[in-house]
Coordinates of C-alpha atoms and ligand atoms in Angstrom, one line a residue:
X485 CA 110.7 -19.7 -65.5
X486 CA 112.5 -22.4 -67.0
X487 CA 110.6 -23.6 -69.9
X488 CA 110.8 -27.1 -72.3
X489 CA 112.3 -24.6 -74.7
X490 CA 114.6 -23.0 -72.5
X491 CA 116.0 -26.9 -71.2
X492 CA 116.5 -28.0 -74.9
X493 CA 118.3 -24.6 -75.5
X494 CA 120.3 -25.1 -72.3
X495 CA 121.4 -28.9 -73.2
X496 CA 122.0 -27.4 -76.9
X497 CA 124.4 -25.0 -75.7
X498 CA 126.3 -26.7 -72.4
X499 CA 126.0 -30.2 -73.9
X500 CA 126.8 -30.4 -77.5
X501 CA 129.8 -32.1 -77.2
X502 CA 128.2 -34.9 -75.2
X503 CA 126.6 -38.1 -75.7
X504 CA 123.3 -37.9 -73.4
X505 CA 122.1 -40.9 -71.8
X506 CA 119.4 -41.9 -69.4
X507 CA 119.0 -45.0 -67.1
X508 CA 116.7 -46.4 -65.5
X509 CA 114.9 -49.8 -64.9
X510 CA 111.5 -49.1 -65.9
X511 CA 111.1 -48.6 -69.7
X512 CA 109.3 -45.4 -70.7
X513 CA 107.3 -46.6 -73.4
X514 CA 106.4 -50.7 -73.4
X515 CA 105.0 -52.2 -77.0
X516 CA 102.6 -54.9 -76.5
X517 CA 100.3 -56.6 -78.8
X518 CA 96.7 -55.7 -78.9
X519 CA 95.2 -59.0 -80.9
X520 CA 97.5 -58.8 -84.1
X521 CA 98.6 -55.1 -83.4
X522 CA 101.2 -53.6 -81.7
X523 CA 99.9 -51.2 -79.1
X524 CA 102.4 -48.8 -77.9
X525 CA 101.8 -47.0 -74.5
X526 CA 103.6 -44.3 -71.6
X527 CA 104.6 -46.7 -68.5
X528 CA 103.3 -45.4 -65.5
X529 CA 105.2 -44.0 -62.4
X530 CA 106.9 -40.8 -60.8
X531 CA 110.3 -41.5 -62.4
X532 CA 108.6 -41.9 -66.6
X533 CA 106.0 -38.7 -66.0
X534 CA 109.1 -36.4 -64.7
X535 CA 111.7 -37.4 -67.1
X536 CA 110.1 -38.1 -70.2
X537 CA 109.1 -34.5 -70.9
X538 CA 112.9 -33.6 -70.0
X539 CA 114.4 -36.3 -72.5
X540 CA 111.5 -35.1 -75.3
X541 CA 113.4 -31.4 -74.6
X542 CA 116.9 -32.7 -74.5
X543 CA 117.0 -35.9 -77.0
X544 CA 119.8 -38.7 -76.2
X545 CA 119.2 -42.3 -75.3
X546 CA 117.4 -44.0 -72.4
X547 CA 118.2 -47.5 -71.7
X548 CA 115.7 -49.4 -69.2
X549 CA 114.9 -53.0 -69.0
X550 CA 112.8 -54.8 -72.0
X551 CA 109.5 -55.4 -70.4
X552 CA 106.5 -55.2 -73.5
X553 CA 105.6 -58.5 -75.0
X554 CA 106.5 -56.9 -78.8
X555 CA 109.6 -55.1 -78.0
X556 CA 111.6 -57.2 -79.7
X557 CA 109.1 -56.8 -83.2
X558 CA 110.1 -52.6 -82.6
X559 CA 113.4 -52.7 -82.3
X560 CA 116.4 -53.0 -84.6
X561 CA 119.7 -54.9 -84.0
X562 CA 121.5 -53.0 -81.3
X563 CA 118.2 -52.9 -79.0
X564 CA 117.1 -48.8 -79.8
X565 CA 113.3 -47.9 -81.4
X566 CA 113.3 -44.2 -81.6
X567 CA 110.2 -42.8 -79.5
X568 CA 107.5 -41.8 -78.8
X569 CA 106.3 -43.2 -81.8
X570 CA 104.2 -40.5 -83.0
X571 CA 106.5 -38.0 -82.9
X572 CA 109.8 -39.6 -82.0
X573 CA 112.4 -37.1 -79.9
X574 CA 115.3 -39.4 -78.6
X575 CA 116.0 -42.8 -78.3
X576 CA 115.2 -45.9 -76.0
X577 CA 117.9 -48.7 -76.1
X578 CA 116.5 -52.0 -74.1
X579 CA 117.8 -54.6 -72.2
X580 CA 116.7 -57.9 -72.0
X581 CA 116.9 -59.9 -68.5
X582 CA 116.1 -63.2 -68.0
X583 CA 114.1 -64.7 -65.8
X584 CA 115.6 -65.4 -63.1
X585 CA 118.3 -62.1 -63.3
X586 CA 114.7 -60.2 -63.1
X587 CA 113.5 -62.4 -59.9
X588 CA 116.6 -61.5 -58.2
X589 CA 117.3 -58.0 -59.4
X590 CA 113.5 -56.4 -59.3
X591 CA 111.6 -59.0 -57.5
X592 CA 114.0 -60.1 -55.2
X593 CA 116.6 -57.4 -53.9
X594 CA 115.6 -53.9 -55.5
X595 CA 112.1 -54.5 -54.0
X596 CA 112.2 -56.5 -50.9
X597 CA 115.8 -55.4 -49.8
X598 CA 116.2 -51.7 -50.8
X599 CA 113.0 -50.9 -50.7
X600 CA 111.3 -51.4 -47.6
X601 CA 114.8 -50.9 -46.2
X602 CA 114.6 -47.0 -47.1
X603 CA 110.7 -46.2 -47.1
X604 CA 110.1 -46.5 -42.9
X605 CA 106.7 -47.9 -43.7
X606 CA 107.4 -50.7 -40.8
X607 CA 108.1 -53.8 -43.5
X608 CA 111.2 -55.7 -42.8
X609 CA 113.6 -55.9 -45.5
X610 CA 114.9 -59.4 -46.8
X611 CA 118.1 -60.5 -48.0
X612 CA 119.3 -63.0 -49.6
X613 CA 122.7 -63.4 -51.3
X614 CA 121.3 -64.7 -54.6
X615 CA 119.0 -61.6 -54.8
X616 CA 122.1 -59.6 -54.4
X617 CA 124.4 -61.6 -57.0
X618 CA 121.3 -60.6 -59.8
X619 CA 122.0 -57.1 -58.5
X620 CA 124.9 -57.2 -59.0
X621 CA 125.0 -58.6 -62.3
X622 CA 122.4 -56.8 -63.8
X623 CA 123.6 -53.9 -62.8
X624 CA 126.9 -54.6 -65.2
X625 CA 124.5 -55.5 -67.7
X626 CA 123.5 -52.2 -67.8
X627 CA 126.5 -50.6 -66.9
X628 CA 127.8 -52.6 -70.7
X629 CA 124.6 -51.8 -72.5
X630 CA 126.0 -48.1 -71.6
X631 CA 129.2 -48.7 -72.9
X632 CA 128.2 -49.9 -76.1
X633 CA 126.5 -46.6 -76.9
X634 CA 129.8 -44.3 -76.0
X635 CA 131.7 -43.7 -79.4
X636 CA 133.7 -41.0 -79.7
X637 CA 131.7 -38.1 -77.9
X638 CA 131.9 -37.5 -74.4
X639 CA 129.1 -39.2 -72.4
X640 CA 127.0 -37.9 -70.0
X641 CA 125.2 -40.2 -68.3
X642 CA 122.2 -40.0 -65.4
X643 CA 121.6 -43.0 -63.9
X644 CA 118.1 -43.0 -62.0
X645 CA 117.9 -45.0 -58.5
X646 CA 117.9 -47.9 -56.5
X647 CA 118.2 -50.3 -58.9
X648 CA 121.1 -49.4 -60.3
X649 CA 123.0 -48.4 -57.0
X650 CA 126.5 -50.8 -58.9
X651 CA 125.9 -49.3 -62.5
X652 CA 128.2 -46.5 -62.2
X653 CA 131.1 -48.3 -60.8
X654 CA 131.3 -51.0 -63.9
X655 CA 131.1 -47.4 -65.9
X656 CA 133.9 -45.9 -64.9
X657 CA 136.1 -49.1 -64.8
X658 CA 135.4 -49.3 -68.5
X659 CA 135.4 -45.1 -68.9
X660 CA 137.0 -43.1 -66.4
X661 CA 136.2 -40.0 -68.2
X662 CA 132.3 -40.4 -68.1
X663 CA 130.7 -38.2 -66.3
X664 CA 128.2 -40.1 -64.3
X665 CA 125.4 -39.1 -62.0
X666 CA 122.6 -41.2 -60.5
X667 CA 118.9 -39.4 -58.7
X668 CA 117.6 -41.7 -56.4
X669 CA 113.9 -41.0 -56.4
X670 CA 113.1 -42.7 -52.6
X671 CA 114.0 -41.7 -49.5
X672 CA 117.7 -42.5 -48.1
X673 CA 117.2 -43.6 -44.4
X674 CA 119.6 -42.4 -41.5
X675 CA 122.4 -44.4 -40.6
X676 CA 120.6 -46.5 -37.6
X677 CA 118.3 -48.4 -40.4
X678 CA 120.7 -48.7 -42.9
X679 CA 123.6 -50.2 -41.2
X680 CA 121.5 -53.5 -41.0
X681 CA 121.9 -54.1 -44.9
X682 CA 124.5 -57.1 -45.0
X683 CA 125.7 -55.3 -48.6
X684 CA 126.0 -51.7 -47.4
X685 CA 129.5 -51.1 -48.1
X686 CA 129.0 -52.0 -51.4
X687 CA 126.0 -50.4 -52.1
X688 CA 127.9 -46.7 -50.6
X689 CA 131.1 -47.7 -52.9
X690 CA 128.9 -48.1 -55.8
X691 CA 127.3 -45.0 -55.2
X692 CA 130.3 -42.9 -54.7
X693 CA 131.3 -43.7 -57.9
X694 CA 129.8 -41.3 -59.6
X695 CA 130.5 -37.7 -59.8
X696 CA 127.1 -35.8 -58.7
X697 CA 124.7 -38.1 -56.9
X698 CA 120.6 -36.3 -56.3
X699 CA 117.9 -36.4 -53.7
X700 CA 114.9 -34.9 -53.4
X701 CA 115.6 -33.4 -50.3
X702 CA 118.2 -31.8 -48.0
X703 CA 117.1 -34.2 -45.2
X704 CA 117.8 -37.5 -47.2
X705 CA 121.4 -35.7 -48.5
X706 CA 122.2 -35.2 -44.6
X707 CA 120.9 -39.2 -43.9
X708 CA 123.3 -40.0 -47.0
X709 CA 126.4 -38.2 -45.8
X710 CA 125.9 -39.5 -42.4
X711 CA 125.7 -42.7 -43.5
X712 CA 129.2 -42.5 -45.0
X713 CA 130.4 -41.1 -42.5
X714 CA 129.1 -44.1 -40.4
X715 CA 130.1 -46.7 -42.9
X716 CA 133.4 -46.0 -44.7
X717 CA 136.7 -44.2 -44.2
X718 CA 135.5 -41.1 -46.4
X719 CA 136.1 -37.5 -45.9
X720 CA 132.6 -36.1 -45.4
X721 CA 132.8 -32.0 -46.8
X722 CA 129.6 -31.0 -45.2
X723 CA 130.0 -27.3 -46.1
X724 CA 130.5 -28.6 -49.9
X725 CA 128.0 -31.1 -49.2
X726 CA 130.4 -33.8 -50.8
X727 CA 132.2 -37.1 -50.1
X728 CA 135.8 -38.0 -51.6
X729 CA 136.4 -41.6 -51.5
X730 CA 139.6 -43.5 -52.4
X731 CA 140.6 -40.1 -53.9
X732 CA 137.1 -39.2 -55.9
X733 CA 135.3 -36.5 -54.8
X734 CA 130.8 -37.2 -55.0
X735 CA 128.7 -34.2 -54.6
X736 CA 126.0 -34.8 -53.0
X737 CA 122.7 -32.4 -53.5
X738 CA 119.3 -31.9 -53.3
X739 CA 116.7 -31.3 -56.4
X740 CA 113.0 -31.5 -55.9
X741 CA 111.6 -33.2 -58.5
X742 CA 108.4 -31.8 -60.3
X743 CA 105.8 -32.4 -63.2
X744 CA 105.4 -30.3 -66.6
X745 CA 102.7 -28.2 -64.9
X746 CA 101.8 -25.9 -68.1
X747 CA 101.2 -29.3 -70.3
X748 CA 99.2 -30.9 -66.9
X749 CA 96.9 -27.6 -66.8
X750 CA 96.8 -27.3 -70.5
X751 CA 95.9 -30.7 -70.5
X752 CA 93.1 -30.1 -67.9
X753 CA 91.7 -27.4 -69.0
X754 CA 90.8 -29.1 -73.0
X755 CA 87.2 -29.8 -73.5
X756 CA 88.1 -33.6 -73.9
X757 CA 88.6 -33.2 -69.5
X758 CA 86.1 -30.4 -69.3
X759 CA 83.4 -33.0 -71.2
X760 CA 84.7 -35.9 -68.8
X761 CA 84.0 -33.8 -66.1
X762 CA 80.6 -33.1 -67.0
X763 CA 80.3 -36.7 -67.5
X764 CA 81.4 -38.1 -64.5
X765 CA 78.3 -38.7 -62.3
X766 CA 77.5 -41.1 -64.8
X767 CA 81.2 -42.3 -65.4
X768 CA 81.2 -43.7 -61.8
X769 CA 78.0 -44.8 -61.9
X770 CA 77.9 -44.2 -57.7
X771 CA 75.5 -41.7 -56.2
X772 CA 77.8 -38.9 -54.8
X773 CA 77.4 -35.5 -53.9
X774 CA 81.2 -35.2 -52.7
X775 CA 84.0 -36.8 -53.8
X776 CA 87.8 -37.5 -52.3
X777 CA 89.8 -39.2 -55.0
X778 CA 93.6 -40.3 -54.8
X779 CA 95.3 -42.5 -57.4
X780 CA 98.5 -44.7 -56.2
X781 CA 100.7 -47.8 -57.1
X782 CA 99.5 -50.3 -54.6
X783 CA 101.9 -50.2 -52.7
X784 CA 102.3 -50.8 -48.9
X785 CA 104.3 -47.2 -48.8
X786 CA 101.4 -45.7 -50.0
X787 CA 99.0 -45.8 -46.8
X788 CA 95.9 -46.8 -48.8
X789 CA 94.5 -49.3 -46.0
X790 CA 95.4 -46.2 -43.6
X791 CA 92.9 -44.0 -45.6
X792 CA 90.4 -46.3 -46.1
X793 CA 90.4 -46.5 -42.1
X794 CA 90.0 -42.9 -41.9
X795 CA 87.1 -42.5 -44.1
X796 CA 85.5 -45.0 -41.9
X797 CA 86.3 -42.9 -38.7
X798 CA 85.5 -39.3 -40.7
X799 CA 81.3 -41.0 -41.3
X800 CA 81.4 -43.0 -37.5
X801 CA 82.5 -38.9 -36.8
X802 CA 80.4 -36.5 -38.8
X803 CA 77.5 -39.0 -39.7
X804 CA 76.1 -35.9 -41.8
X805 CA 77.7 -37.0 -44.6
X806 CA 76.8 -40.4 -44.8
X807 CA 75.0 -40.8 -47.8
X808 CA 76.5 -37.9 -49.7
X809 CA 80.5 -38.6 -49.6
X810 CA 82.8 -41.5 -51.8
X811 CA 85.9 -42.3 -51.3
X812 CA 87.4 -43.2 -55.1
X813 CA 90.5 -44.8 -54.9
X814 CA 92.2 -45.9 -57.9
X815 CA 95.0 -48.4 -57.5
X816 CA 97.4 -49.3 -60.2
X817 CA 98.2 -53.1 -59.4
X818 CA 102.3 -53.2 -59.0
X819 CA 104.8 -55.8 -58.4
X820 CA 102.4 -58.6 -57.8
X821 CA 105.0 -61.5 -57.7
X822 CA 105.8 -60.1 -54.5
X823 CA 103.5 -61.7 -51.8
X824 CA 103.5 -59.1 -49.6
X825 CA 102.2 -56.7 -52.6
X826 CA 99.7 -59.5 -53.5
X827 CA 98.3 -59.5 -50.1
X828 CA 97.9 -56.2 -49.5
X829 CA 95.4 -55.6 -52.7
X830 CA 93.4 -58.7 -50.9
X831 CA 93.7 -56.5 -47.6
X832 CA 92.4 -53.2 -49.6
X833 CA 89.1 -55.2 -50.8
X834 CA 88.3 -56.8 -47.2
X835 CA 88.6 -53.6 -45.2
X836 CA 86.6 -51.6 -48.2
X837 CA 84.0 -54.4 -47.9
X838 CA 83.5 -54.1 -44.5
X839 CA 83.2 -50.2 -43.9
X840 CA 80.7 -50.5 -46.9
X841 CA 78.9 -52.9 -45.3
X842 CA 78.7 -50.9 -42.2
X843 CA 77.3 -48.0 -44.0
X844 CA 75.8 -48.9 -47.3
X845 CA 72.3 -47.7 -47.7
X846 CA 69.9 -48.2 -51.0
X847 CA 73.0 -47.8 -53.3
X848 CA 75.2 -46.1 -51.8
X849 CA 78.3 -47.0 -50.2
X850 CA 81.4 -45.1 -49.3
X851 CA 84.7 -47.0 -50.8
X852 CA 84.8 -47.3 -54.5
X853 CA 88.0 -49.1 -55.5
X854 CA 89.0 -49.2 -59.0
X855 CA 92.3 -51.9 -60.1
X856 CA 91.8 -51.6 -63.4
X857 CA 93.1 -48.6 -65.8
X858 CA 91.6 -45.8 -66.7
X859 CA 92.5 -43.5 -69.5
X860 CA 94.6 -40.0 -68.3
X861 CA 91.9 -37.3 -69.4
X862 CA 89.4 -39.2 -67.1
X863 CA 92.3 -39.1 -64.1
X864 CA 92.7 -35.7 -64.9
X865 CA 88.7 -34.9 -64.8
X866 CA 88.4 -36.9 -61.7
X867 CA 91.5 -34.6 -60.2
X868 CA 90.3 -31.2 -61.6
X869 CA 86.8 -31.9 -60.4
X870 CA 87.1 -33.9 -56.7
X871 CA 86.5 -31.8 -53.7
X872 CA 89.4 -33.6 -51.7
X873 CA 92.1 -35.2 -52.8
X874 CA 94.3 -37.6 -50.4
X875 CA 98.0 -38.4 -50.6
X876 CA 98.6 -40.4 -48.2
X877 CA 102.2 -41.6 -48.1
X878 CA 103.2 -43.4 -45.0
X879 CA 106.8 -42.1 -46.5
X880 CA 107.6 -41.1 -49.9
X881 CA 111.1 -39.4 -51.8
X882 CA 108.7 -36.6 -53.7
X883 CA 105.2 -38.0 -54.5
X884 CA 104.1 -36.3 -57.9
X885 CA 100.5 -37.3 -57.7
X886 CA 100.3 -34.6 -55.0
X887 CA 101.7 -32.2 -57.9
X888 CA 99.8 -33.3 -60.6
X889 CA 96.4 -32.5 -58.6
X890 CA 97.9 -29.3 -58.1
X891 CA 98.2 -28.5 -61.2
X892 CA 95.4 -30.1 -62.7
X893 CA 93.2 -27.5 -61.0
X894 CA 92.8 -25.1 -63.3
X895 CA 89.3 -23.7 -61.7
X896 CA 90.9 -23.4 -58.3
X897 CA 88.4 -25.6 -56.7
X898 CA 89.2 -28.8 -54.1
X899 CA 91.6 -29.2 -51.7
X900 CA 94.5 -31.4 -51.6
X901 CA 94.9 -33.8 -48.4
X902 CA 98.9 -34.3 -47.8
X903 CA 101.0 -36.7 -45.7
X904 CA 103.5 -34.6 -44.0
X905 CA 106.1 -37.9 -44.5
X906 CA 106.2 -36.8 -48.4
X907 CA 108.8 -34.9 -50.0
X908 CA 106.0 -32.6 -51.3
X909 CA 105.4 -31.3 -48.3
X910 CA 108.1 -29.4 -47.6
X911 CA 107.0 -27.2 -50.9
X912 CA 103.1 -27.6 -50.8
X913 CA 102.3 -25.9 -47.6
X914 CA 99.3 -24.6 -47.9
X915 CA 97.8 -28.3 -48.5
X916 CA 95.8 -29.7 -45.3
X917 CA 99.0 -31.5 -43.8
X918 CA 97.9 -34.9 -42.7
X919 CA 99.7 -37.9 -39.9
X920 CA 98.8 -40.4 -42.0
X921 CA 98.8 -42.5 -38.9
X922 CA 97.0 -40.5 -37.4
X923 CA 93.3 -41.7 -38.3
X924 CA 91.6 -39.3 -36.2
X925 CA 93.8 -36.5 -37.7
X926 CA 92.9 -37.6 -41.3
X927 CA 89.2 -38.0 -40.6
X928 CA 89.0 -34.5 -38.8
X929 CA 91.3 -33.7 -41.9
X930 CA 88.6 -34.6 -44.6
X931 CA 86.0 -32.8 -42.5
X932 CA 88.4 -29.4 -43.1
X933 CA 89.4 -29.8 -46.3
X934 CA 85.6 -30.2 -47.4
X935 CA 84.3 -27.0 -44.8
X936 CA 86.9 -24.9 -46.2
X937 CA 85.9 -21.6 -47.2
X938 CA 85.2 -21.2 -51.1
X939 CA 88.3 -18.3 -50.8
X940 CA 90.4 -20.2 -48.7
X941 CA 90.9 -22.8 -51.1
X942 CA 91.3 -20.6 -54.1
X943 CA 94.3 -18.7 -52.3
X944 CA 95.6 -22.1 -51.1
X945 CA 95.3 -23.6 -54.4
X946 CA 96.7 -20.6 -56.0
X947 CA 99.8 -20.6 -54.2
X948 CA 100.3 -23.4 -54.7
X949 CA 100.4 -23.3 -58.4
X950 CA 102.5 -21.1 -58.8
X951 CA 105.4 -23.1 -56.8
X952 CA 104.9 -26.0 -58.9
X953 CA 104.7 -23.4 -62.2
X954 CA 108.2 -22.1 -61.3
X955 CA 109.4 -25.1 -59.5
X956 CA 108.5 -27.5 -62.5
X957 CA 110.7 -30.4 -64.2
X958 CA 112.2 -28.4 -66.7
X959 CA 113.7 -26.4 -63.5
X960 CA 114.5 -29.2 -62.0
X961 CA 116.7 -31.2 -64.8
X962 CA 118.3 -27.9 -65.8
X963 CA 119.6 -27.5 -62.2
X964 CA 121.0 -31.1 -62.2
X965 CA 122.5 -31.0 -65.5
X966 CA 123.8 -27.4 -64.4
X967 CA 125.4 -28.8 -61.4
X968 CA 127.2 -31.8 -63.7
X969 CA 128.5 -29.4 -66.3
X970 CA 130.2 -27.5 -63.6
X971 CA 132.2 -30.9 -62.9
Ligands
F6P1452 O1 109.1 -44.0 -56.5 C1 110.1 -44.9 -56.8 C2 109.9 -45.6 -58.1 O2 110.8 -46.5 -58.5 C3 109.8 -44.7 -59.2 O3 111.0 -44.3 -59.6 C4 108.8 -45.4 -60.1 O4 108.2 -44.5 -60.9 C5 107.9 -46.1 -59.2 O5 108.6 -46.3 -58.0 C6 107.3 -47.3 -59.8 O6 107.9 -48.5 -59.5 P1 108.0 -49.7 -60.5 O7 108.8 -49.3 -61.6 O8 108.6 -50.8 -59.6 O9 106.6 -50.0 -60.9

């Protein structure tokens, strides 16, 4: 098993000579003000709870975009505050966009072109060419806040996905010699959905340009080989799994990304959870007798109102649980100058409204939606203790909720509801595979996953952890930075 300890020996010994340096949009750590104080807190997401364990282990810098109100007061002239604060392990360089690069670049084409381009969650993608020239330029603007931090040592730098899809390009213009990688955490679509994208051949050119490009599964690698084969005059090495372009050869591979799943149980087991747990009845303040949780970004990808419907067919169903079963659904708000994201968190509260109404009796109801955040060791006691909990992707690259319920479950008890349109699914098995879709499936779903035998879930659960225990993200960054040094 590969082990924070074993990762930082790893990096110690195969990257010494090298400057290490992460990218990514979102910042891991934001400082805001809290009254006169500076508050300083983990930014949430798949991409911050995988790699900031592995860049804790490793050191280096991370450069993301400035997005804390009291940055600026934290950090010194070149942009870097050494974090975390309490116990600072590497570095975190910022960049500052303005307003409108950030409308075009986030707003505009990272989230309404690329992404509902590759999630097939039936949202058409927009584009427009202004979105795409603050792409394009913030994606040089990182590609030169890079450049500043290569001295004299070697760099080895991991971009992370589709916001930076240019980034390497400007890189190796500057530094040919960098060794450059990007993981694109989302899925890549076949060739048929992508070819509508007005700036494909740009977006495959920029992508080629770096040396080892990551997904999280074989079957988006194939998509993205396919694609330039479709595309551009490449030679596709589908034994190799590579693509050489204008004379540079991309690997292309697969790496299933995880969570630190000793810390996460560790975590779950302390008597801060265990006391939350015990707690909880009058934490939620809802009569209950069962409970299905699931925390997600609101997100349209995420199948919330899809789940919502489902618990509404599982009580019109199996009216014996009426009365005795919640649904508590915790939504982190996200991207809300996007309309569509806007209107789907008004969607969420209509829908809930009305199957409460339909069933509420004295005080109880079945939906109980909660927007605003809640500290982790009360997630984690709400994972560790739910009977059922539901990820419900419509489509999703990995989805590390699914893995951090897994190995929150310390006392083997639950069961974990899975989309089969998740990356997870291909390694969590023994989870009650749903069709999101499907609502009949996912209401007959619930009704399993709560009659399950005692033993059942235990073994299920059980095997479960121990796939994520060896598969965890120390694994998982050792195998890409593995695959790098070989280059
Ligand atoms: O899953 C894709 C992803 O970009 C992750 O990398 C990230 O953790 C998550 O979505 C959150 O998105 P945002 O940074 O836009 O809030």
């Amino acid at each position: 098993m590969i082990t924070k300890d074993t990762l930082h020996k790893i990096i110690e010994e195969k990257l010494a000579d090298y400057k290490f340096i992460v990218v990514s949009n979102r910042q891991p750590y934001t400082f805001e003000y809290a009254g006169k104080k500076i508050k300083c807190s983990k930014t949430i997401g798949g991409l911050v709870t995988a790699l900031d364990p592995v860049m804790q282990a490793s050191g280096g810098t991370w450069v993301a975009v400035s997005s804390g109100d009291a940055d600026s007061e934290v950090v010194d002239k070149d942009d870097i505050v050494k974090i975390p604060p309490e116990k600072p392990t590497y570095e975190m360089k910022l960049i500052n966009l303005t307003k409108e690069e950030e409308s075009g670049y986030y707003y505009g084409y990272a989230n309404q072109a690329l992404w509902p381009l590759c999630h097939i969650a039936y949202r058409q993608p927009t584009f427009y060419a202004s979105d795409w020239e603050n792409y394009d330029k913030v994606n040089k603007k990182f590609a030169d806040g890079v450049i500043k931090l290569i001295d004299k040592e070697k760099p080895f730098i991991w971009l992370q996905d589709y916001h930076l899809t240019l980034s390497a390009k400007y890189i190796k213009k500057k530094n040919p010699d960098a060794i450059v990688s990007l993981f694109w955490h989302i899925p890549w679509p076949n060739p048929e959905v992508f070819r509508v994208c007005p700036q494909k051949k740009e977006i495959i050119e920029g992508l080629l340009s770096n040396d080892l490009l990551g997904f999280h599964i074989k079957y988006h690698c194939h998509n993205f080989l396919e694609t330039c084969e479709a595309e551009l005059e490449s030679k596709i090495d589908w034994e190799e799994s590579s693509v050489t372009y204008k004379g540079h050869k991309t690997l292309v591979r697969d790496f299933p990304i995880s969570v630190d799943f000793e810390a996460l149980s560790e975590m779950s087991a302390s008597p801060e959870v265990t006391k939350r747990i015990e707690n909880l009845p009058a934490e939620i303040d809802h009569p209950y007798d069962i409970m299905a949780f699931s925390v997600d970004r609101i997100d349209y990808t995420k199948g919330i109102l899809e789940k919502i419907r489902a618990v509404d067919r599982f009580l019109e169903k199996y009216p014996q649980y009426q009365g005795k079963f919640i649904f508590f659904q915790k939504g982190a708000l996200s991207r809300l100058h996007i309309k569509t994201y806007k209107n789907l968190i008004d969607e969420i509260q209509s829908l809930a409204e009305e199957v409460n109404w339909k069933y509420r009796s004295r005080s109880w109801y079945p939906i109980v939606l909660v927007n605003q955040k809640i500290d982790y060791s009360m997630q984690l006691a709400l994972c560790r203790a739910c009977e059922v909990c539901m990820v419900n992707s419509l489509h999703d690259g990995m989805n590390l909720v699914a893995k951090e319920v897994i190995s929150s479950k310390v006392d083997h008890k639950g069961m974990l509801i899975l989309s089969k349109f998740t990356g997870a699914a291909r390694e969590l098995k023994e989870a009650v595979l749903v069709n999101p879709y499907d609502i009949d499936n996912v209401a007959d779903a619930i009704k399993e996953a709560i009659e399950m035998s005692e033993k059942e879930k235990q073994e299920r659960i059980e095997k479960m952890r121990q796939n994520i225990k060896e598969n965890n993200i120390y694994k998982w960054a050792a195998k890409f930075i593995g695959e790098l040094i070989k280059i």
